[in-house]
């Protein structure tokens, strides 16, 4: 008997505690980025030279930095491991988020937004790799949906809590000046710092964790064993399975970013809603998106449970999600703010269900040791799609200023309507059977 083996309990469900940690950090990640997008329409009153065009320029800069970060952070997680790689990423973006409170110029905000993006790009490659490490394929989409719903919770907490936090911080003074909106960026650091301590205290690989029972370990490792050969990064690029993931992310990721960064301005421009008035609509969108994230993960897992192949379970769920996004175009032409809220909420919910399953495709087709790298590559493609989208939005807005039609978002919502169906078709064409990638010589 191996005396170095950890003493294990009779039974456990410890993988769900790991999932809770992923939910926590994803919530913190989106709180950090959402504070800025919700404050942005009011910063023009306090930051010299601030305009809406500068805000979208910052979104472009953020997206560009985020895309590069995902590409390299994914590989970093595969090389140095999740324990310290994830903690390093969270620490970096936490400090960058707090540094927003220190700047007073448009240039300063450009710098801190880029720093935030460079850190935040590590979250999803690390989280997806963790689910591949801790969950069998039949549970992976549900676990991914659960942690991914943290992005929605972050979106819910910020619009509801931000006005109160700004008001509370306005009662505290530093160097004779009220903290106000600056304090909101400092508060976010609490979520990041406490998570890092929790992660380092709790996380280990399943086989090394003393709180994982033999039964749970057998469940985690119930999929066929993978070869132990080392896989260089360059060997990932030629495979069509990698391009299937990258193409689907390219088509769809930018629209989730639009719901995150652009929706506050959309409701401001089209329906004249201020920070307080739009907090309810934005929160509703994220509440329903949480339902979609968990529901989409559960749905493909249910299909697998009743005997469907992983291929059919994932693909049918993706096409259902794509169909649910189609009506979102009407949000751009309706005169009812609440109908627009409903349409965007359904689309956001479908996107999160889509993402929960799309993230799982990396683990379905690639060995666990490469999942973070593949996810980072696909995330890079998704961010490039988002970058193109925000450049398009910036161009549309400049034209709208000339025509005095700032509420015109028709092209953006039409593209959102069609993107997911296109992405699902591409996945089917490039990976018709979700065949596992072979790296044998």
XYZ file of C-alpha atoms in Angstrom:
441
model
C 0.000 0.000 0.000
C 1.314 3.448 -0.908
C 1.927 5.344 2.353
C 2.042 8.649 0.451
C -1.518 8.300 -0.925
C -3.993 10.743 0.647
C -6.441 9.382 3.217
C -9.856 9.520 1.567
C -13.403 9.767 2.970
C -15.980 7.039 2.386
C -17.987 9.290 0.057
C -17.736 12.820 -1.319
C -19.022 15.300 -3.877
C -16.034 17.595 -3.689
C -16.031 18.417 -7.390
C -19.047 20.663 -6.789
C -17.070 22.684 -4.254
C -14.492 23.237 -6.976
C -17.341 24.291 -9.264
C -18.466 26.779 -6.600
C -14.970 28.291 -6.574
C -15.168 28.694 -10.352
C -18.569 30.372 -10.007
C -17.135 32.749 -7.398
C -14.131 33.808 -9.479
C -16.209 34.224 -12.642
C -18.642 36.423 -10.714
C -15.709 38.507 -9.456
C -14.300 38.685 -12.981
C -17.499 40.164 -14.370
C -18.016 42.509 -11.440
C -14.574 43.955 -12.149
C -15.342 44.631 -15.804
C -19.031 45.576 -15.378
C -18.472 48.415 -12.905
C -16.799 50.427 -15.647
C -19.455 49.815 -18.302
C -22.242 50.858 -15.925
C -20.421 53.982 -14.757
C -19.291 54.995 -18.249
C -22.323 57.135 -19.240
C -21.796 59.297 -16.123
C -18.004 59.682 -16.359
C -18.295 62.315 -19.098
C -19.349 64.718 -16.334
C -16.160 64.203 -14.294
C -13.391 63.097 -16.697
C -12.077 65.818 -19.077
C -12.328 64.786 -22.720
C -14.593 61.798 -22.025
C -17.018 60.988 -24.834
C -19.023 57.954 -25.854
C -16.648 57.450 -28.773
C -13.743 57.199 -26.315
C -15.708 54.582 -24.394
C -16.078 52.385 -27.479
C -12.408 52.996 -28.319
C -11.595 51.661 -24.855
C -13.834 48.665 -25.506
C -11.817 47.980 -28.659
C -8.539 48.295 -26.733
C -9.870 46.027 -23.976
C -10.983 43.423 -26.502
C -7.659 43.449 -28.331
C -5.708 42.975 -25.094
C -8.174 40.332 -23.871
C -7.807 38.343 -27.081
C -4.029 38.165 -26.728
C -4.334 37.362 -23.056
C -6.591 34.358 -23.661
C -4.236 32.978 -26.299
C -1.198 33.017 -24.021
C -2.942 32.532 -20.662
C -4.439 29.265 -21.886
C -1.002 27.907 -22.667
C 0.303 29.247 -19.350
C -2.316 27.229 -17.438
C -1.325 24.056 -19.282
C 2.392 24.646 -18.615
C 2.575 25.875 -14.980
C -0.661 24.359 -13.734
C -3.947 25.654 -12.410
C -3.095 26.230 -8.756
C -0.652 29.090 -9.240
C -1.627 30.030 -12.789
C -5.210 30.833 -11.813
C -4.148 32.692 -8.655
C -1.631 34.750 -10.649
C -4.247 35.735 -13.236
C -6.823 36.726 -10.604
C -4.266 38.731 -8.636
C -3.202 40.616 -11.754
C -6.706 41.560 -12.857
C -7.756 42.378 -9.278
C -4.975 44.949 -8.944
C -5.801 46.325 -12.385
C -9.480 46.693 -11.427
C -8.602 48.571 -8.245
C -6.210 50.836 -10.165
C -9.214 52.352 -11.990
C -9.752 54.390 -8.817
C -6.398 56.124 -9.285
C -6.827 57.618 -12.764
C -8.375 60.927 -13.780
C -7.756 61.101 -17.530
C -8.973 59.340 -20.640
C -5.435 58.083 -21.273
C -5.284 56.665 -17.772
C -8.472 54.712 -18.335
C -7.082 53.307 -21.579
C -4.067 51.989 -19.677
C -5.960 50.397 -16.795
C -8.547 48.841 -19.123
C -5.757 47.177 -21.092
C -4.141 45.905 -17.869
C -7.488 44.543 -16.685
C -7.989 42.710 -19.981
C -4.507 41.166 -19.840
C -5.353 39.618 -16.483
C -8.983 38.676 -17.080
C -8.129 36.628 -20.158
C -6.910 33.872 -17.871
C -10.280 33.184 -16.256
C -12.086 31.068 -18.844
C -9.152 28.969 -20.098
C -8.379 28.107 -16.469
C -12.004 27.472 -15.503
C -12.704 25.265 -18.530
C -9.504 23.291 -17.863
C -10.608 22.846 -14.239
C -13.973 21.398 -15.269
C -12.244 19.030 -17.706
C -9.964 17.947 -14.863
C -12.690 17.521 -12.225
C -15.791 16.384 -14.163
C -16.612 13.527 -16.545
C -18.043 14.473 -19.935
C -21.625 13.723 -18.930
C -21.465 16.361 -16.141
C -19.129 18.828 -17.774
C -21.726 21.011 -19.517
C -23.757 21.402 -16.314
C -20.649 22.300 -14.317
C -19.623 24.762 -17.039
C -23.111 26.271 -17.088
C -23.044 26.689 -13.314
C -19.701 28.468 -13.158
C -20.452 30.456 -16.317
C -23.622 31.773 -14.670
C -21.282 33.757 -12.446
C -20.838 36.144 -15.360
C -24.562 36.838 -15.176
C -24.580 37.204 -11.400
C -21.804 39.757 -11.720
C -23.925 41.596 -14.260
C -26.907 41.495 -11.879
C -25.070 42.682 -8.781
C -23.401 45.661 -10.424
C -26.408 47.630 -11.773
C -28.401 47.005 -8.581
C -25.586 47.556 -6.098
C -23.517 50.199 -7.860
C -25.709 53.272 -7.092
C -25.698 52.406 -3.377
C -21.968 51.705 -3.295
C -21.185 54.977 -5.084
C -23.427 56.845 -2.640
C -21.808 55.124 0.358
C -18.308 55.778 -0.926
C -19.314 59.406 -1.331
C -19.376 59.644 2.469
C -15.686 58.697 2.726
C -12.928 61.160 1.981
C -9.333 60.727 0.845
C -7.030 63.765 0.648
C -10.058 66.012 1.048
C -12.003 64.433 -1.838
C -15.009 62.124 -1.619
C -14.271 58.625 -2.963
C -17.616 58.399 -4.778
C -17.364 56.358 -7.979
C -13.672 55.680 -7.333
C -14.541 53.705 -4.243
C -16.614 51.284 -6.309
C -13.440 50.080 -8.042
C -11.733 49.530 -4.680
C -14.616 47.463 -3.333
C -14.272 44.978 -6.197
C -10.802 44.024 -4.991
C -12.306 42.352 -1.908
C -13.886 39.619 -4.067
C -10.612 38.940 -5.875
C -8.314 38.852 -2.849
C -10.545 36.568 -0.767
C -10.972 34.186 -3.722
C -7.216 33.822 -4.190
C -6.818 32.719 -0.568
C -9.718 30.271 -0.905
C -8.360 28.831 -4.161
C -4.858 28.237 -2.800
C -6.324 26.679 0.338
C -8.785 24.345 -1.409
C -7.543 23.456 -4.899
C -5.537 20.334 -5.702
C -5.785 17.833 -8.526
C -8.516 15.234 -7.873
C -6.073 12.350 -7.465
C -4.059 14.339 -4.911
C -6.979 15.722 -2.912
C -7.573 14.024 0.457
C -11.261 15.001 0.509
C -12.099 13.151 -2.711
C -13.388 9.629 -2.141
C -12.424 6.661 -4.285
C -15.986 6.551 -5.634
C -15.905 10.209 -6.671
C -12.421 9.801 -8.149
C -13.699 6.870 -10.218
C -16.589 9.061 -11.425
C -14.206 11.873 -12.384
C -11.976 9.439 -14.272
C -14.812 7.429 -15.845
C -14.003 8.587 -19.377
C -11.420 6.592 -21.380
C -7.829 7.123 -20.265
C -5.767 9.600 -22.266
C -2.217 9.031 -23.552
C 0.478 10.739 -21.518
C 2.494 12.062 -24.441
C 3.537 15.718 -24.259
C 1.759 17.832 -26.883
C 3.523 20.974 -28.185
C 1.382 24.052 -28.781
C 2.091 24.116 -32.512
C 0.465 20.705 -32.938
C -2.937 22.079 -31.923
C -3.297 24.489 -34.846
C -3.642 22.090 -37.827
C -6.691 20.282 -36.438
C -10.105 21.187 -37.852
C -11.644 20.546 -34.421
C -9.702 23.524 -33.071
C -10.916 25.653 -35.964
C -14.511 24.537 -35.358
C -14.290 25.916 -31.818
C -12.485 29.058 -32.914
C -15.012 29.778 -35.682
C -18.029 29.362 -33.409
C -16.477 31.612 -30.780
C -15.545 34.168 -33.462
C -19.150 34.326 -34.592
C -20.768 34.604 -31.163
C -18.535 35.969 -28.396
C -18.699 39.592 -29.466
C -22.450 39.739 -28.995
C -22.224 38.659 -25.373
C -19.687 41.441 -24.945
C -22.138 43.809 -26.595
C -24.831 42.814 -24.074
C -22.277 43.453 -21.331
C -20.608 46.657 -22.548
C -23.155 48.052 -25.003
C -26.551 47.394 -23.438
C -26.325 50.257 -20.896
C -25.653 52.672 -23.760
C -28.346 51.048 -25.922
C -31.011 51.689 -23.284
C -29.613 55.173 -22.717
C -29.591 56.063 -26.440
C -32.807 54.446 -27.614
C -35.062 54.791 -24.579
C -33.409 57.566 -22.564
C -32.894 55.456 -19.419
C -30.477 56.823 -16.804
C -28.255 54.748 -14.461
C -31.049 54.052 -11.975
C -33.770 53.436 -14.575
C -31.727 50.964 -16.595
C -30.515 48.958 -13.582
C -33.740 46.897 -13.580
C -33.686 46.027 -17.309
C -29.983 45.138 -17.261
C -30.437 42.977 -14.161
C -33.375 41.131 -15.752
C -31.228 40.308 -18.758
C -28.587 38.772 -16.536
C -31.078 36.875 -14.374
C -32.482 35.109 -17.423
C -28.985 34.600 -18.780
C -28.176 32.699 -15.581
C -31.147 30.432 -16.231
C -29.876 29.787 -19.742
C -26.349 29.067 -18.569
C -27.441 26.382 -16.113
C -30.326 25.133 -18.270
C -28.172 24.762 -21.368
C -25.584 22.808 -19.440
C -28.264 20.584 -17.937
C -29.961 19.986 -21.304
C -27.014 18.423 -23.103
C -26.202 16.422 -19.965
C -29.795 15.146 -19.923
C -29.544 14.109 -23.562
C -26.381 12.149 -22.757
C -28.045 10.573 -19.720
C -30.952 9.227 -21.793
C -28.577 7.601 -24.252
C -27.745 10.222 -26.866
C -24.167 10.431 -28.084
C -22.078 13.382 -26.916
C -22.067 14.571 -30.520
C -25.850 14.704 -30.837
C -26.359 16.070 -27.334
C -24.010 19.005 -27.865
C -25.064 19.758 -31.474
C -28.832 19.710 -30.889
C -28.401 21.951 -27.863
C -26.312 24.383 -29.919
C -28.966 24.570 -32.650
C -31.740 25.099 -30.073
C -29.742 27.990 -28.636
C -29.156 29.461 -32.089
C -32.888 29.361 -32.833
C -33.660 31.220 -29.599
C -31.356 34.094 -30.610
C -33.037 34.727 -33.974
C -35.795 37.077 -32.691
C -33.323 39.488 -31.033
C -33.281 41.675 -34.148
C -36.679 43.087 -33.183
C -35.121 44.714 -30.090
C -33.620 47.283 -32.462
C -36.966 48.336 -33.967
C -39.483 47.998 -31.146
C -40.784 51.133 -29.429
C -41.216 49.266 -26.146
C -38.237 49.250 -23.794
C -39.603 46.220 -21.966
C -40.072 44.227 -25.167
C -36.460 45.034 -26.027
C -35.476 43.831 -22.564
C -37.349 40.560 -23.113
C -35.802 39.924 -26.527
C -32.275 40.686 -25.349
C -32.810 38.592 -22.215
C -33.828 35.549 -24.279
C -30.840 36.051 -26.580
C -28.448 36.474 -23.647
C -29.885 33.365 -21.997
C -29.438 31.398 -25.214
C -25.883 32.707 -25.562
C -24.935 31.452 -22.113
C -26.476 28.052 -22.840
C -24.548 28.063 -26.124
C -21.309 28.963 -24.334
C -21.726 26.254 -21.687
C -21.797 23.638 -24.441
C -19.222 25.266 -26.684
C -16.692 25.353 -23.852
C -17.241 21.629 -23.346
C -16.301 20.818 -26.933
C -12.651 21.452 -26.066
C -12.736 18.657 -23.495
C -14.863 16.469 -25.761
C -12.312 16.526 -28.580
C -8.929 17.295 -26.950
C -6.875 15.728 -24.117
C -7.242 17.391 -20.728
C -3.647 18.606 -20.724
C -4.381 20.774 -23.797
C -7.864 22.043 -22.866
C -6.709 25.429 -21.543
C -4.554 25.998 -24.636
C -7.406 25.098 -27.010
C -9.857 27.220 -25.013
C -7.421 30.130 -25.129
C -7.040 29.778 -28.896
C -10.810 29.739 -29.356
C -11.153 32.640 -26.925
C -8.625 34.595 -28.970
C -10.797 34.079 -32.055
C -13.887 35.094 -30.100
C -12.195 38.258 -28.910
C -11.106 39.125 -32.446
C -14.769 38.814 -33.419
C -15.647 41.134 -30.555
C -12.963 43.570 -31.650
C -14.405 43.703 -35.153
C -17.892 44.173 -33.705
C -16.848 47.117 -31.548
C -15.039 48.731 -34.471
C -18.280 48.368 -36.418
C -20.261 49.877 -33.534
C -17.852 52.806 -33.346
C -18.300 53.419 -37.083
C -22.101 53.165 -36.839
C -22.195 55.571 -33.913
C -20.123 58.180 -35.698
C -22.521 58.001 -38.629
C -25.464 58.177 -36.212
C -24.112 61.365 -34.630
C -24.120 63.009 -38.057
C -27.669 61.845 -38.765
C -28.837 62.533 -35.186
C -30.080 58.949 -34.915
C -28.142 57.575 -31.937
C -30.811 54.975 -31.245
C -30.189 53.119 -34.511
C -28.756 49.681 -33.629
C -30.409 47.692 -36.452
C -27.266 46.341 -38.137
C -25.826 45.222 -34.804
C -28.917 43.276 -33.783
C -29.338 41.765 -37.254
C -25.795 40.412 -37.049
C -26.506 39.064 -33.563
C -29.624 37.327 -34.835
C -27.795 35.387 -37.540
C -24.412 34.745 -35.925
C -25.293 31.681 -33.859
C -26.971 29.712 -36.626
C -23.921 30.384 -38.773
C -21.607 29.272 -35.979
C -23.542 26.046 -35.377
C -23.403 25.171 -39.071
C -19.629 25.745 -39.111
C -19.175 23.429 -36.115
C -21.166 20.731 -37.895
C -19.135 21.098 -41.075
C -15.715 21.059 -39.387
C -16.473 18.518 -36.649
C -19.395 16.412 -37.892
C -18.851 13.643 -35.305
C -16.851 15.482 -32.609
C -14.044 13.016 -33.224
C -11.333 13.077 -30.526
C -8.089 14.523 -31.870
C -5.293 11.996 -32.304
C -1.752 13.184 -31.588
C -0.084 9.863 -32.313
C 3.031 10.073 -34.420
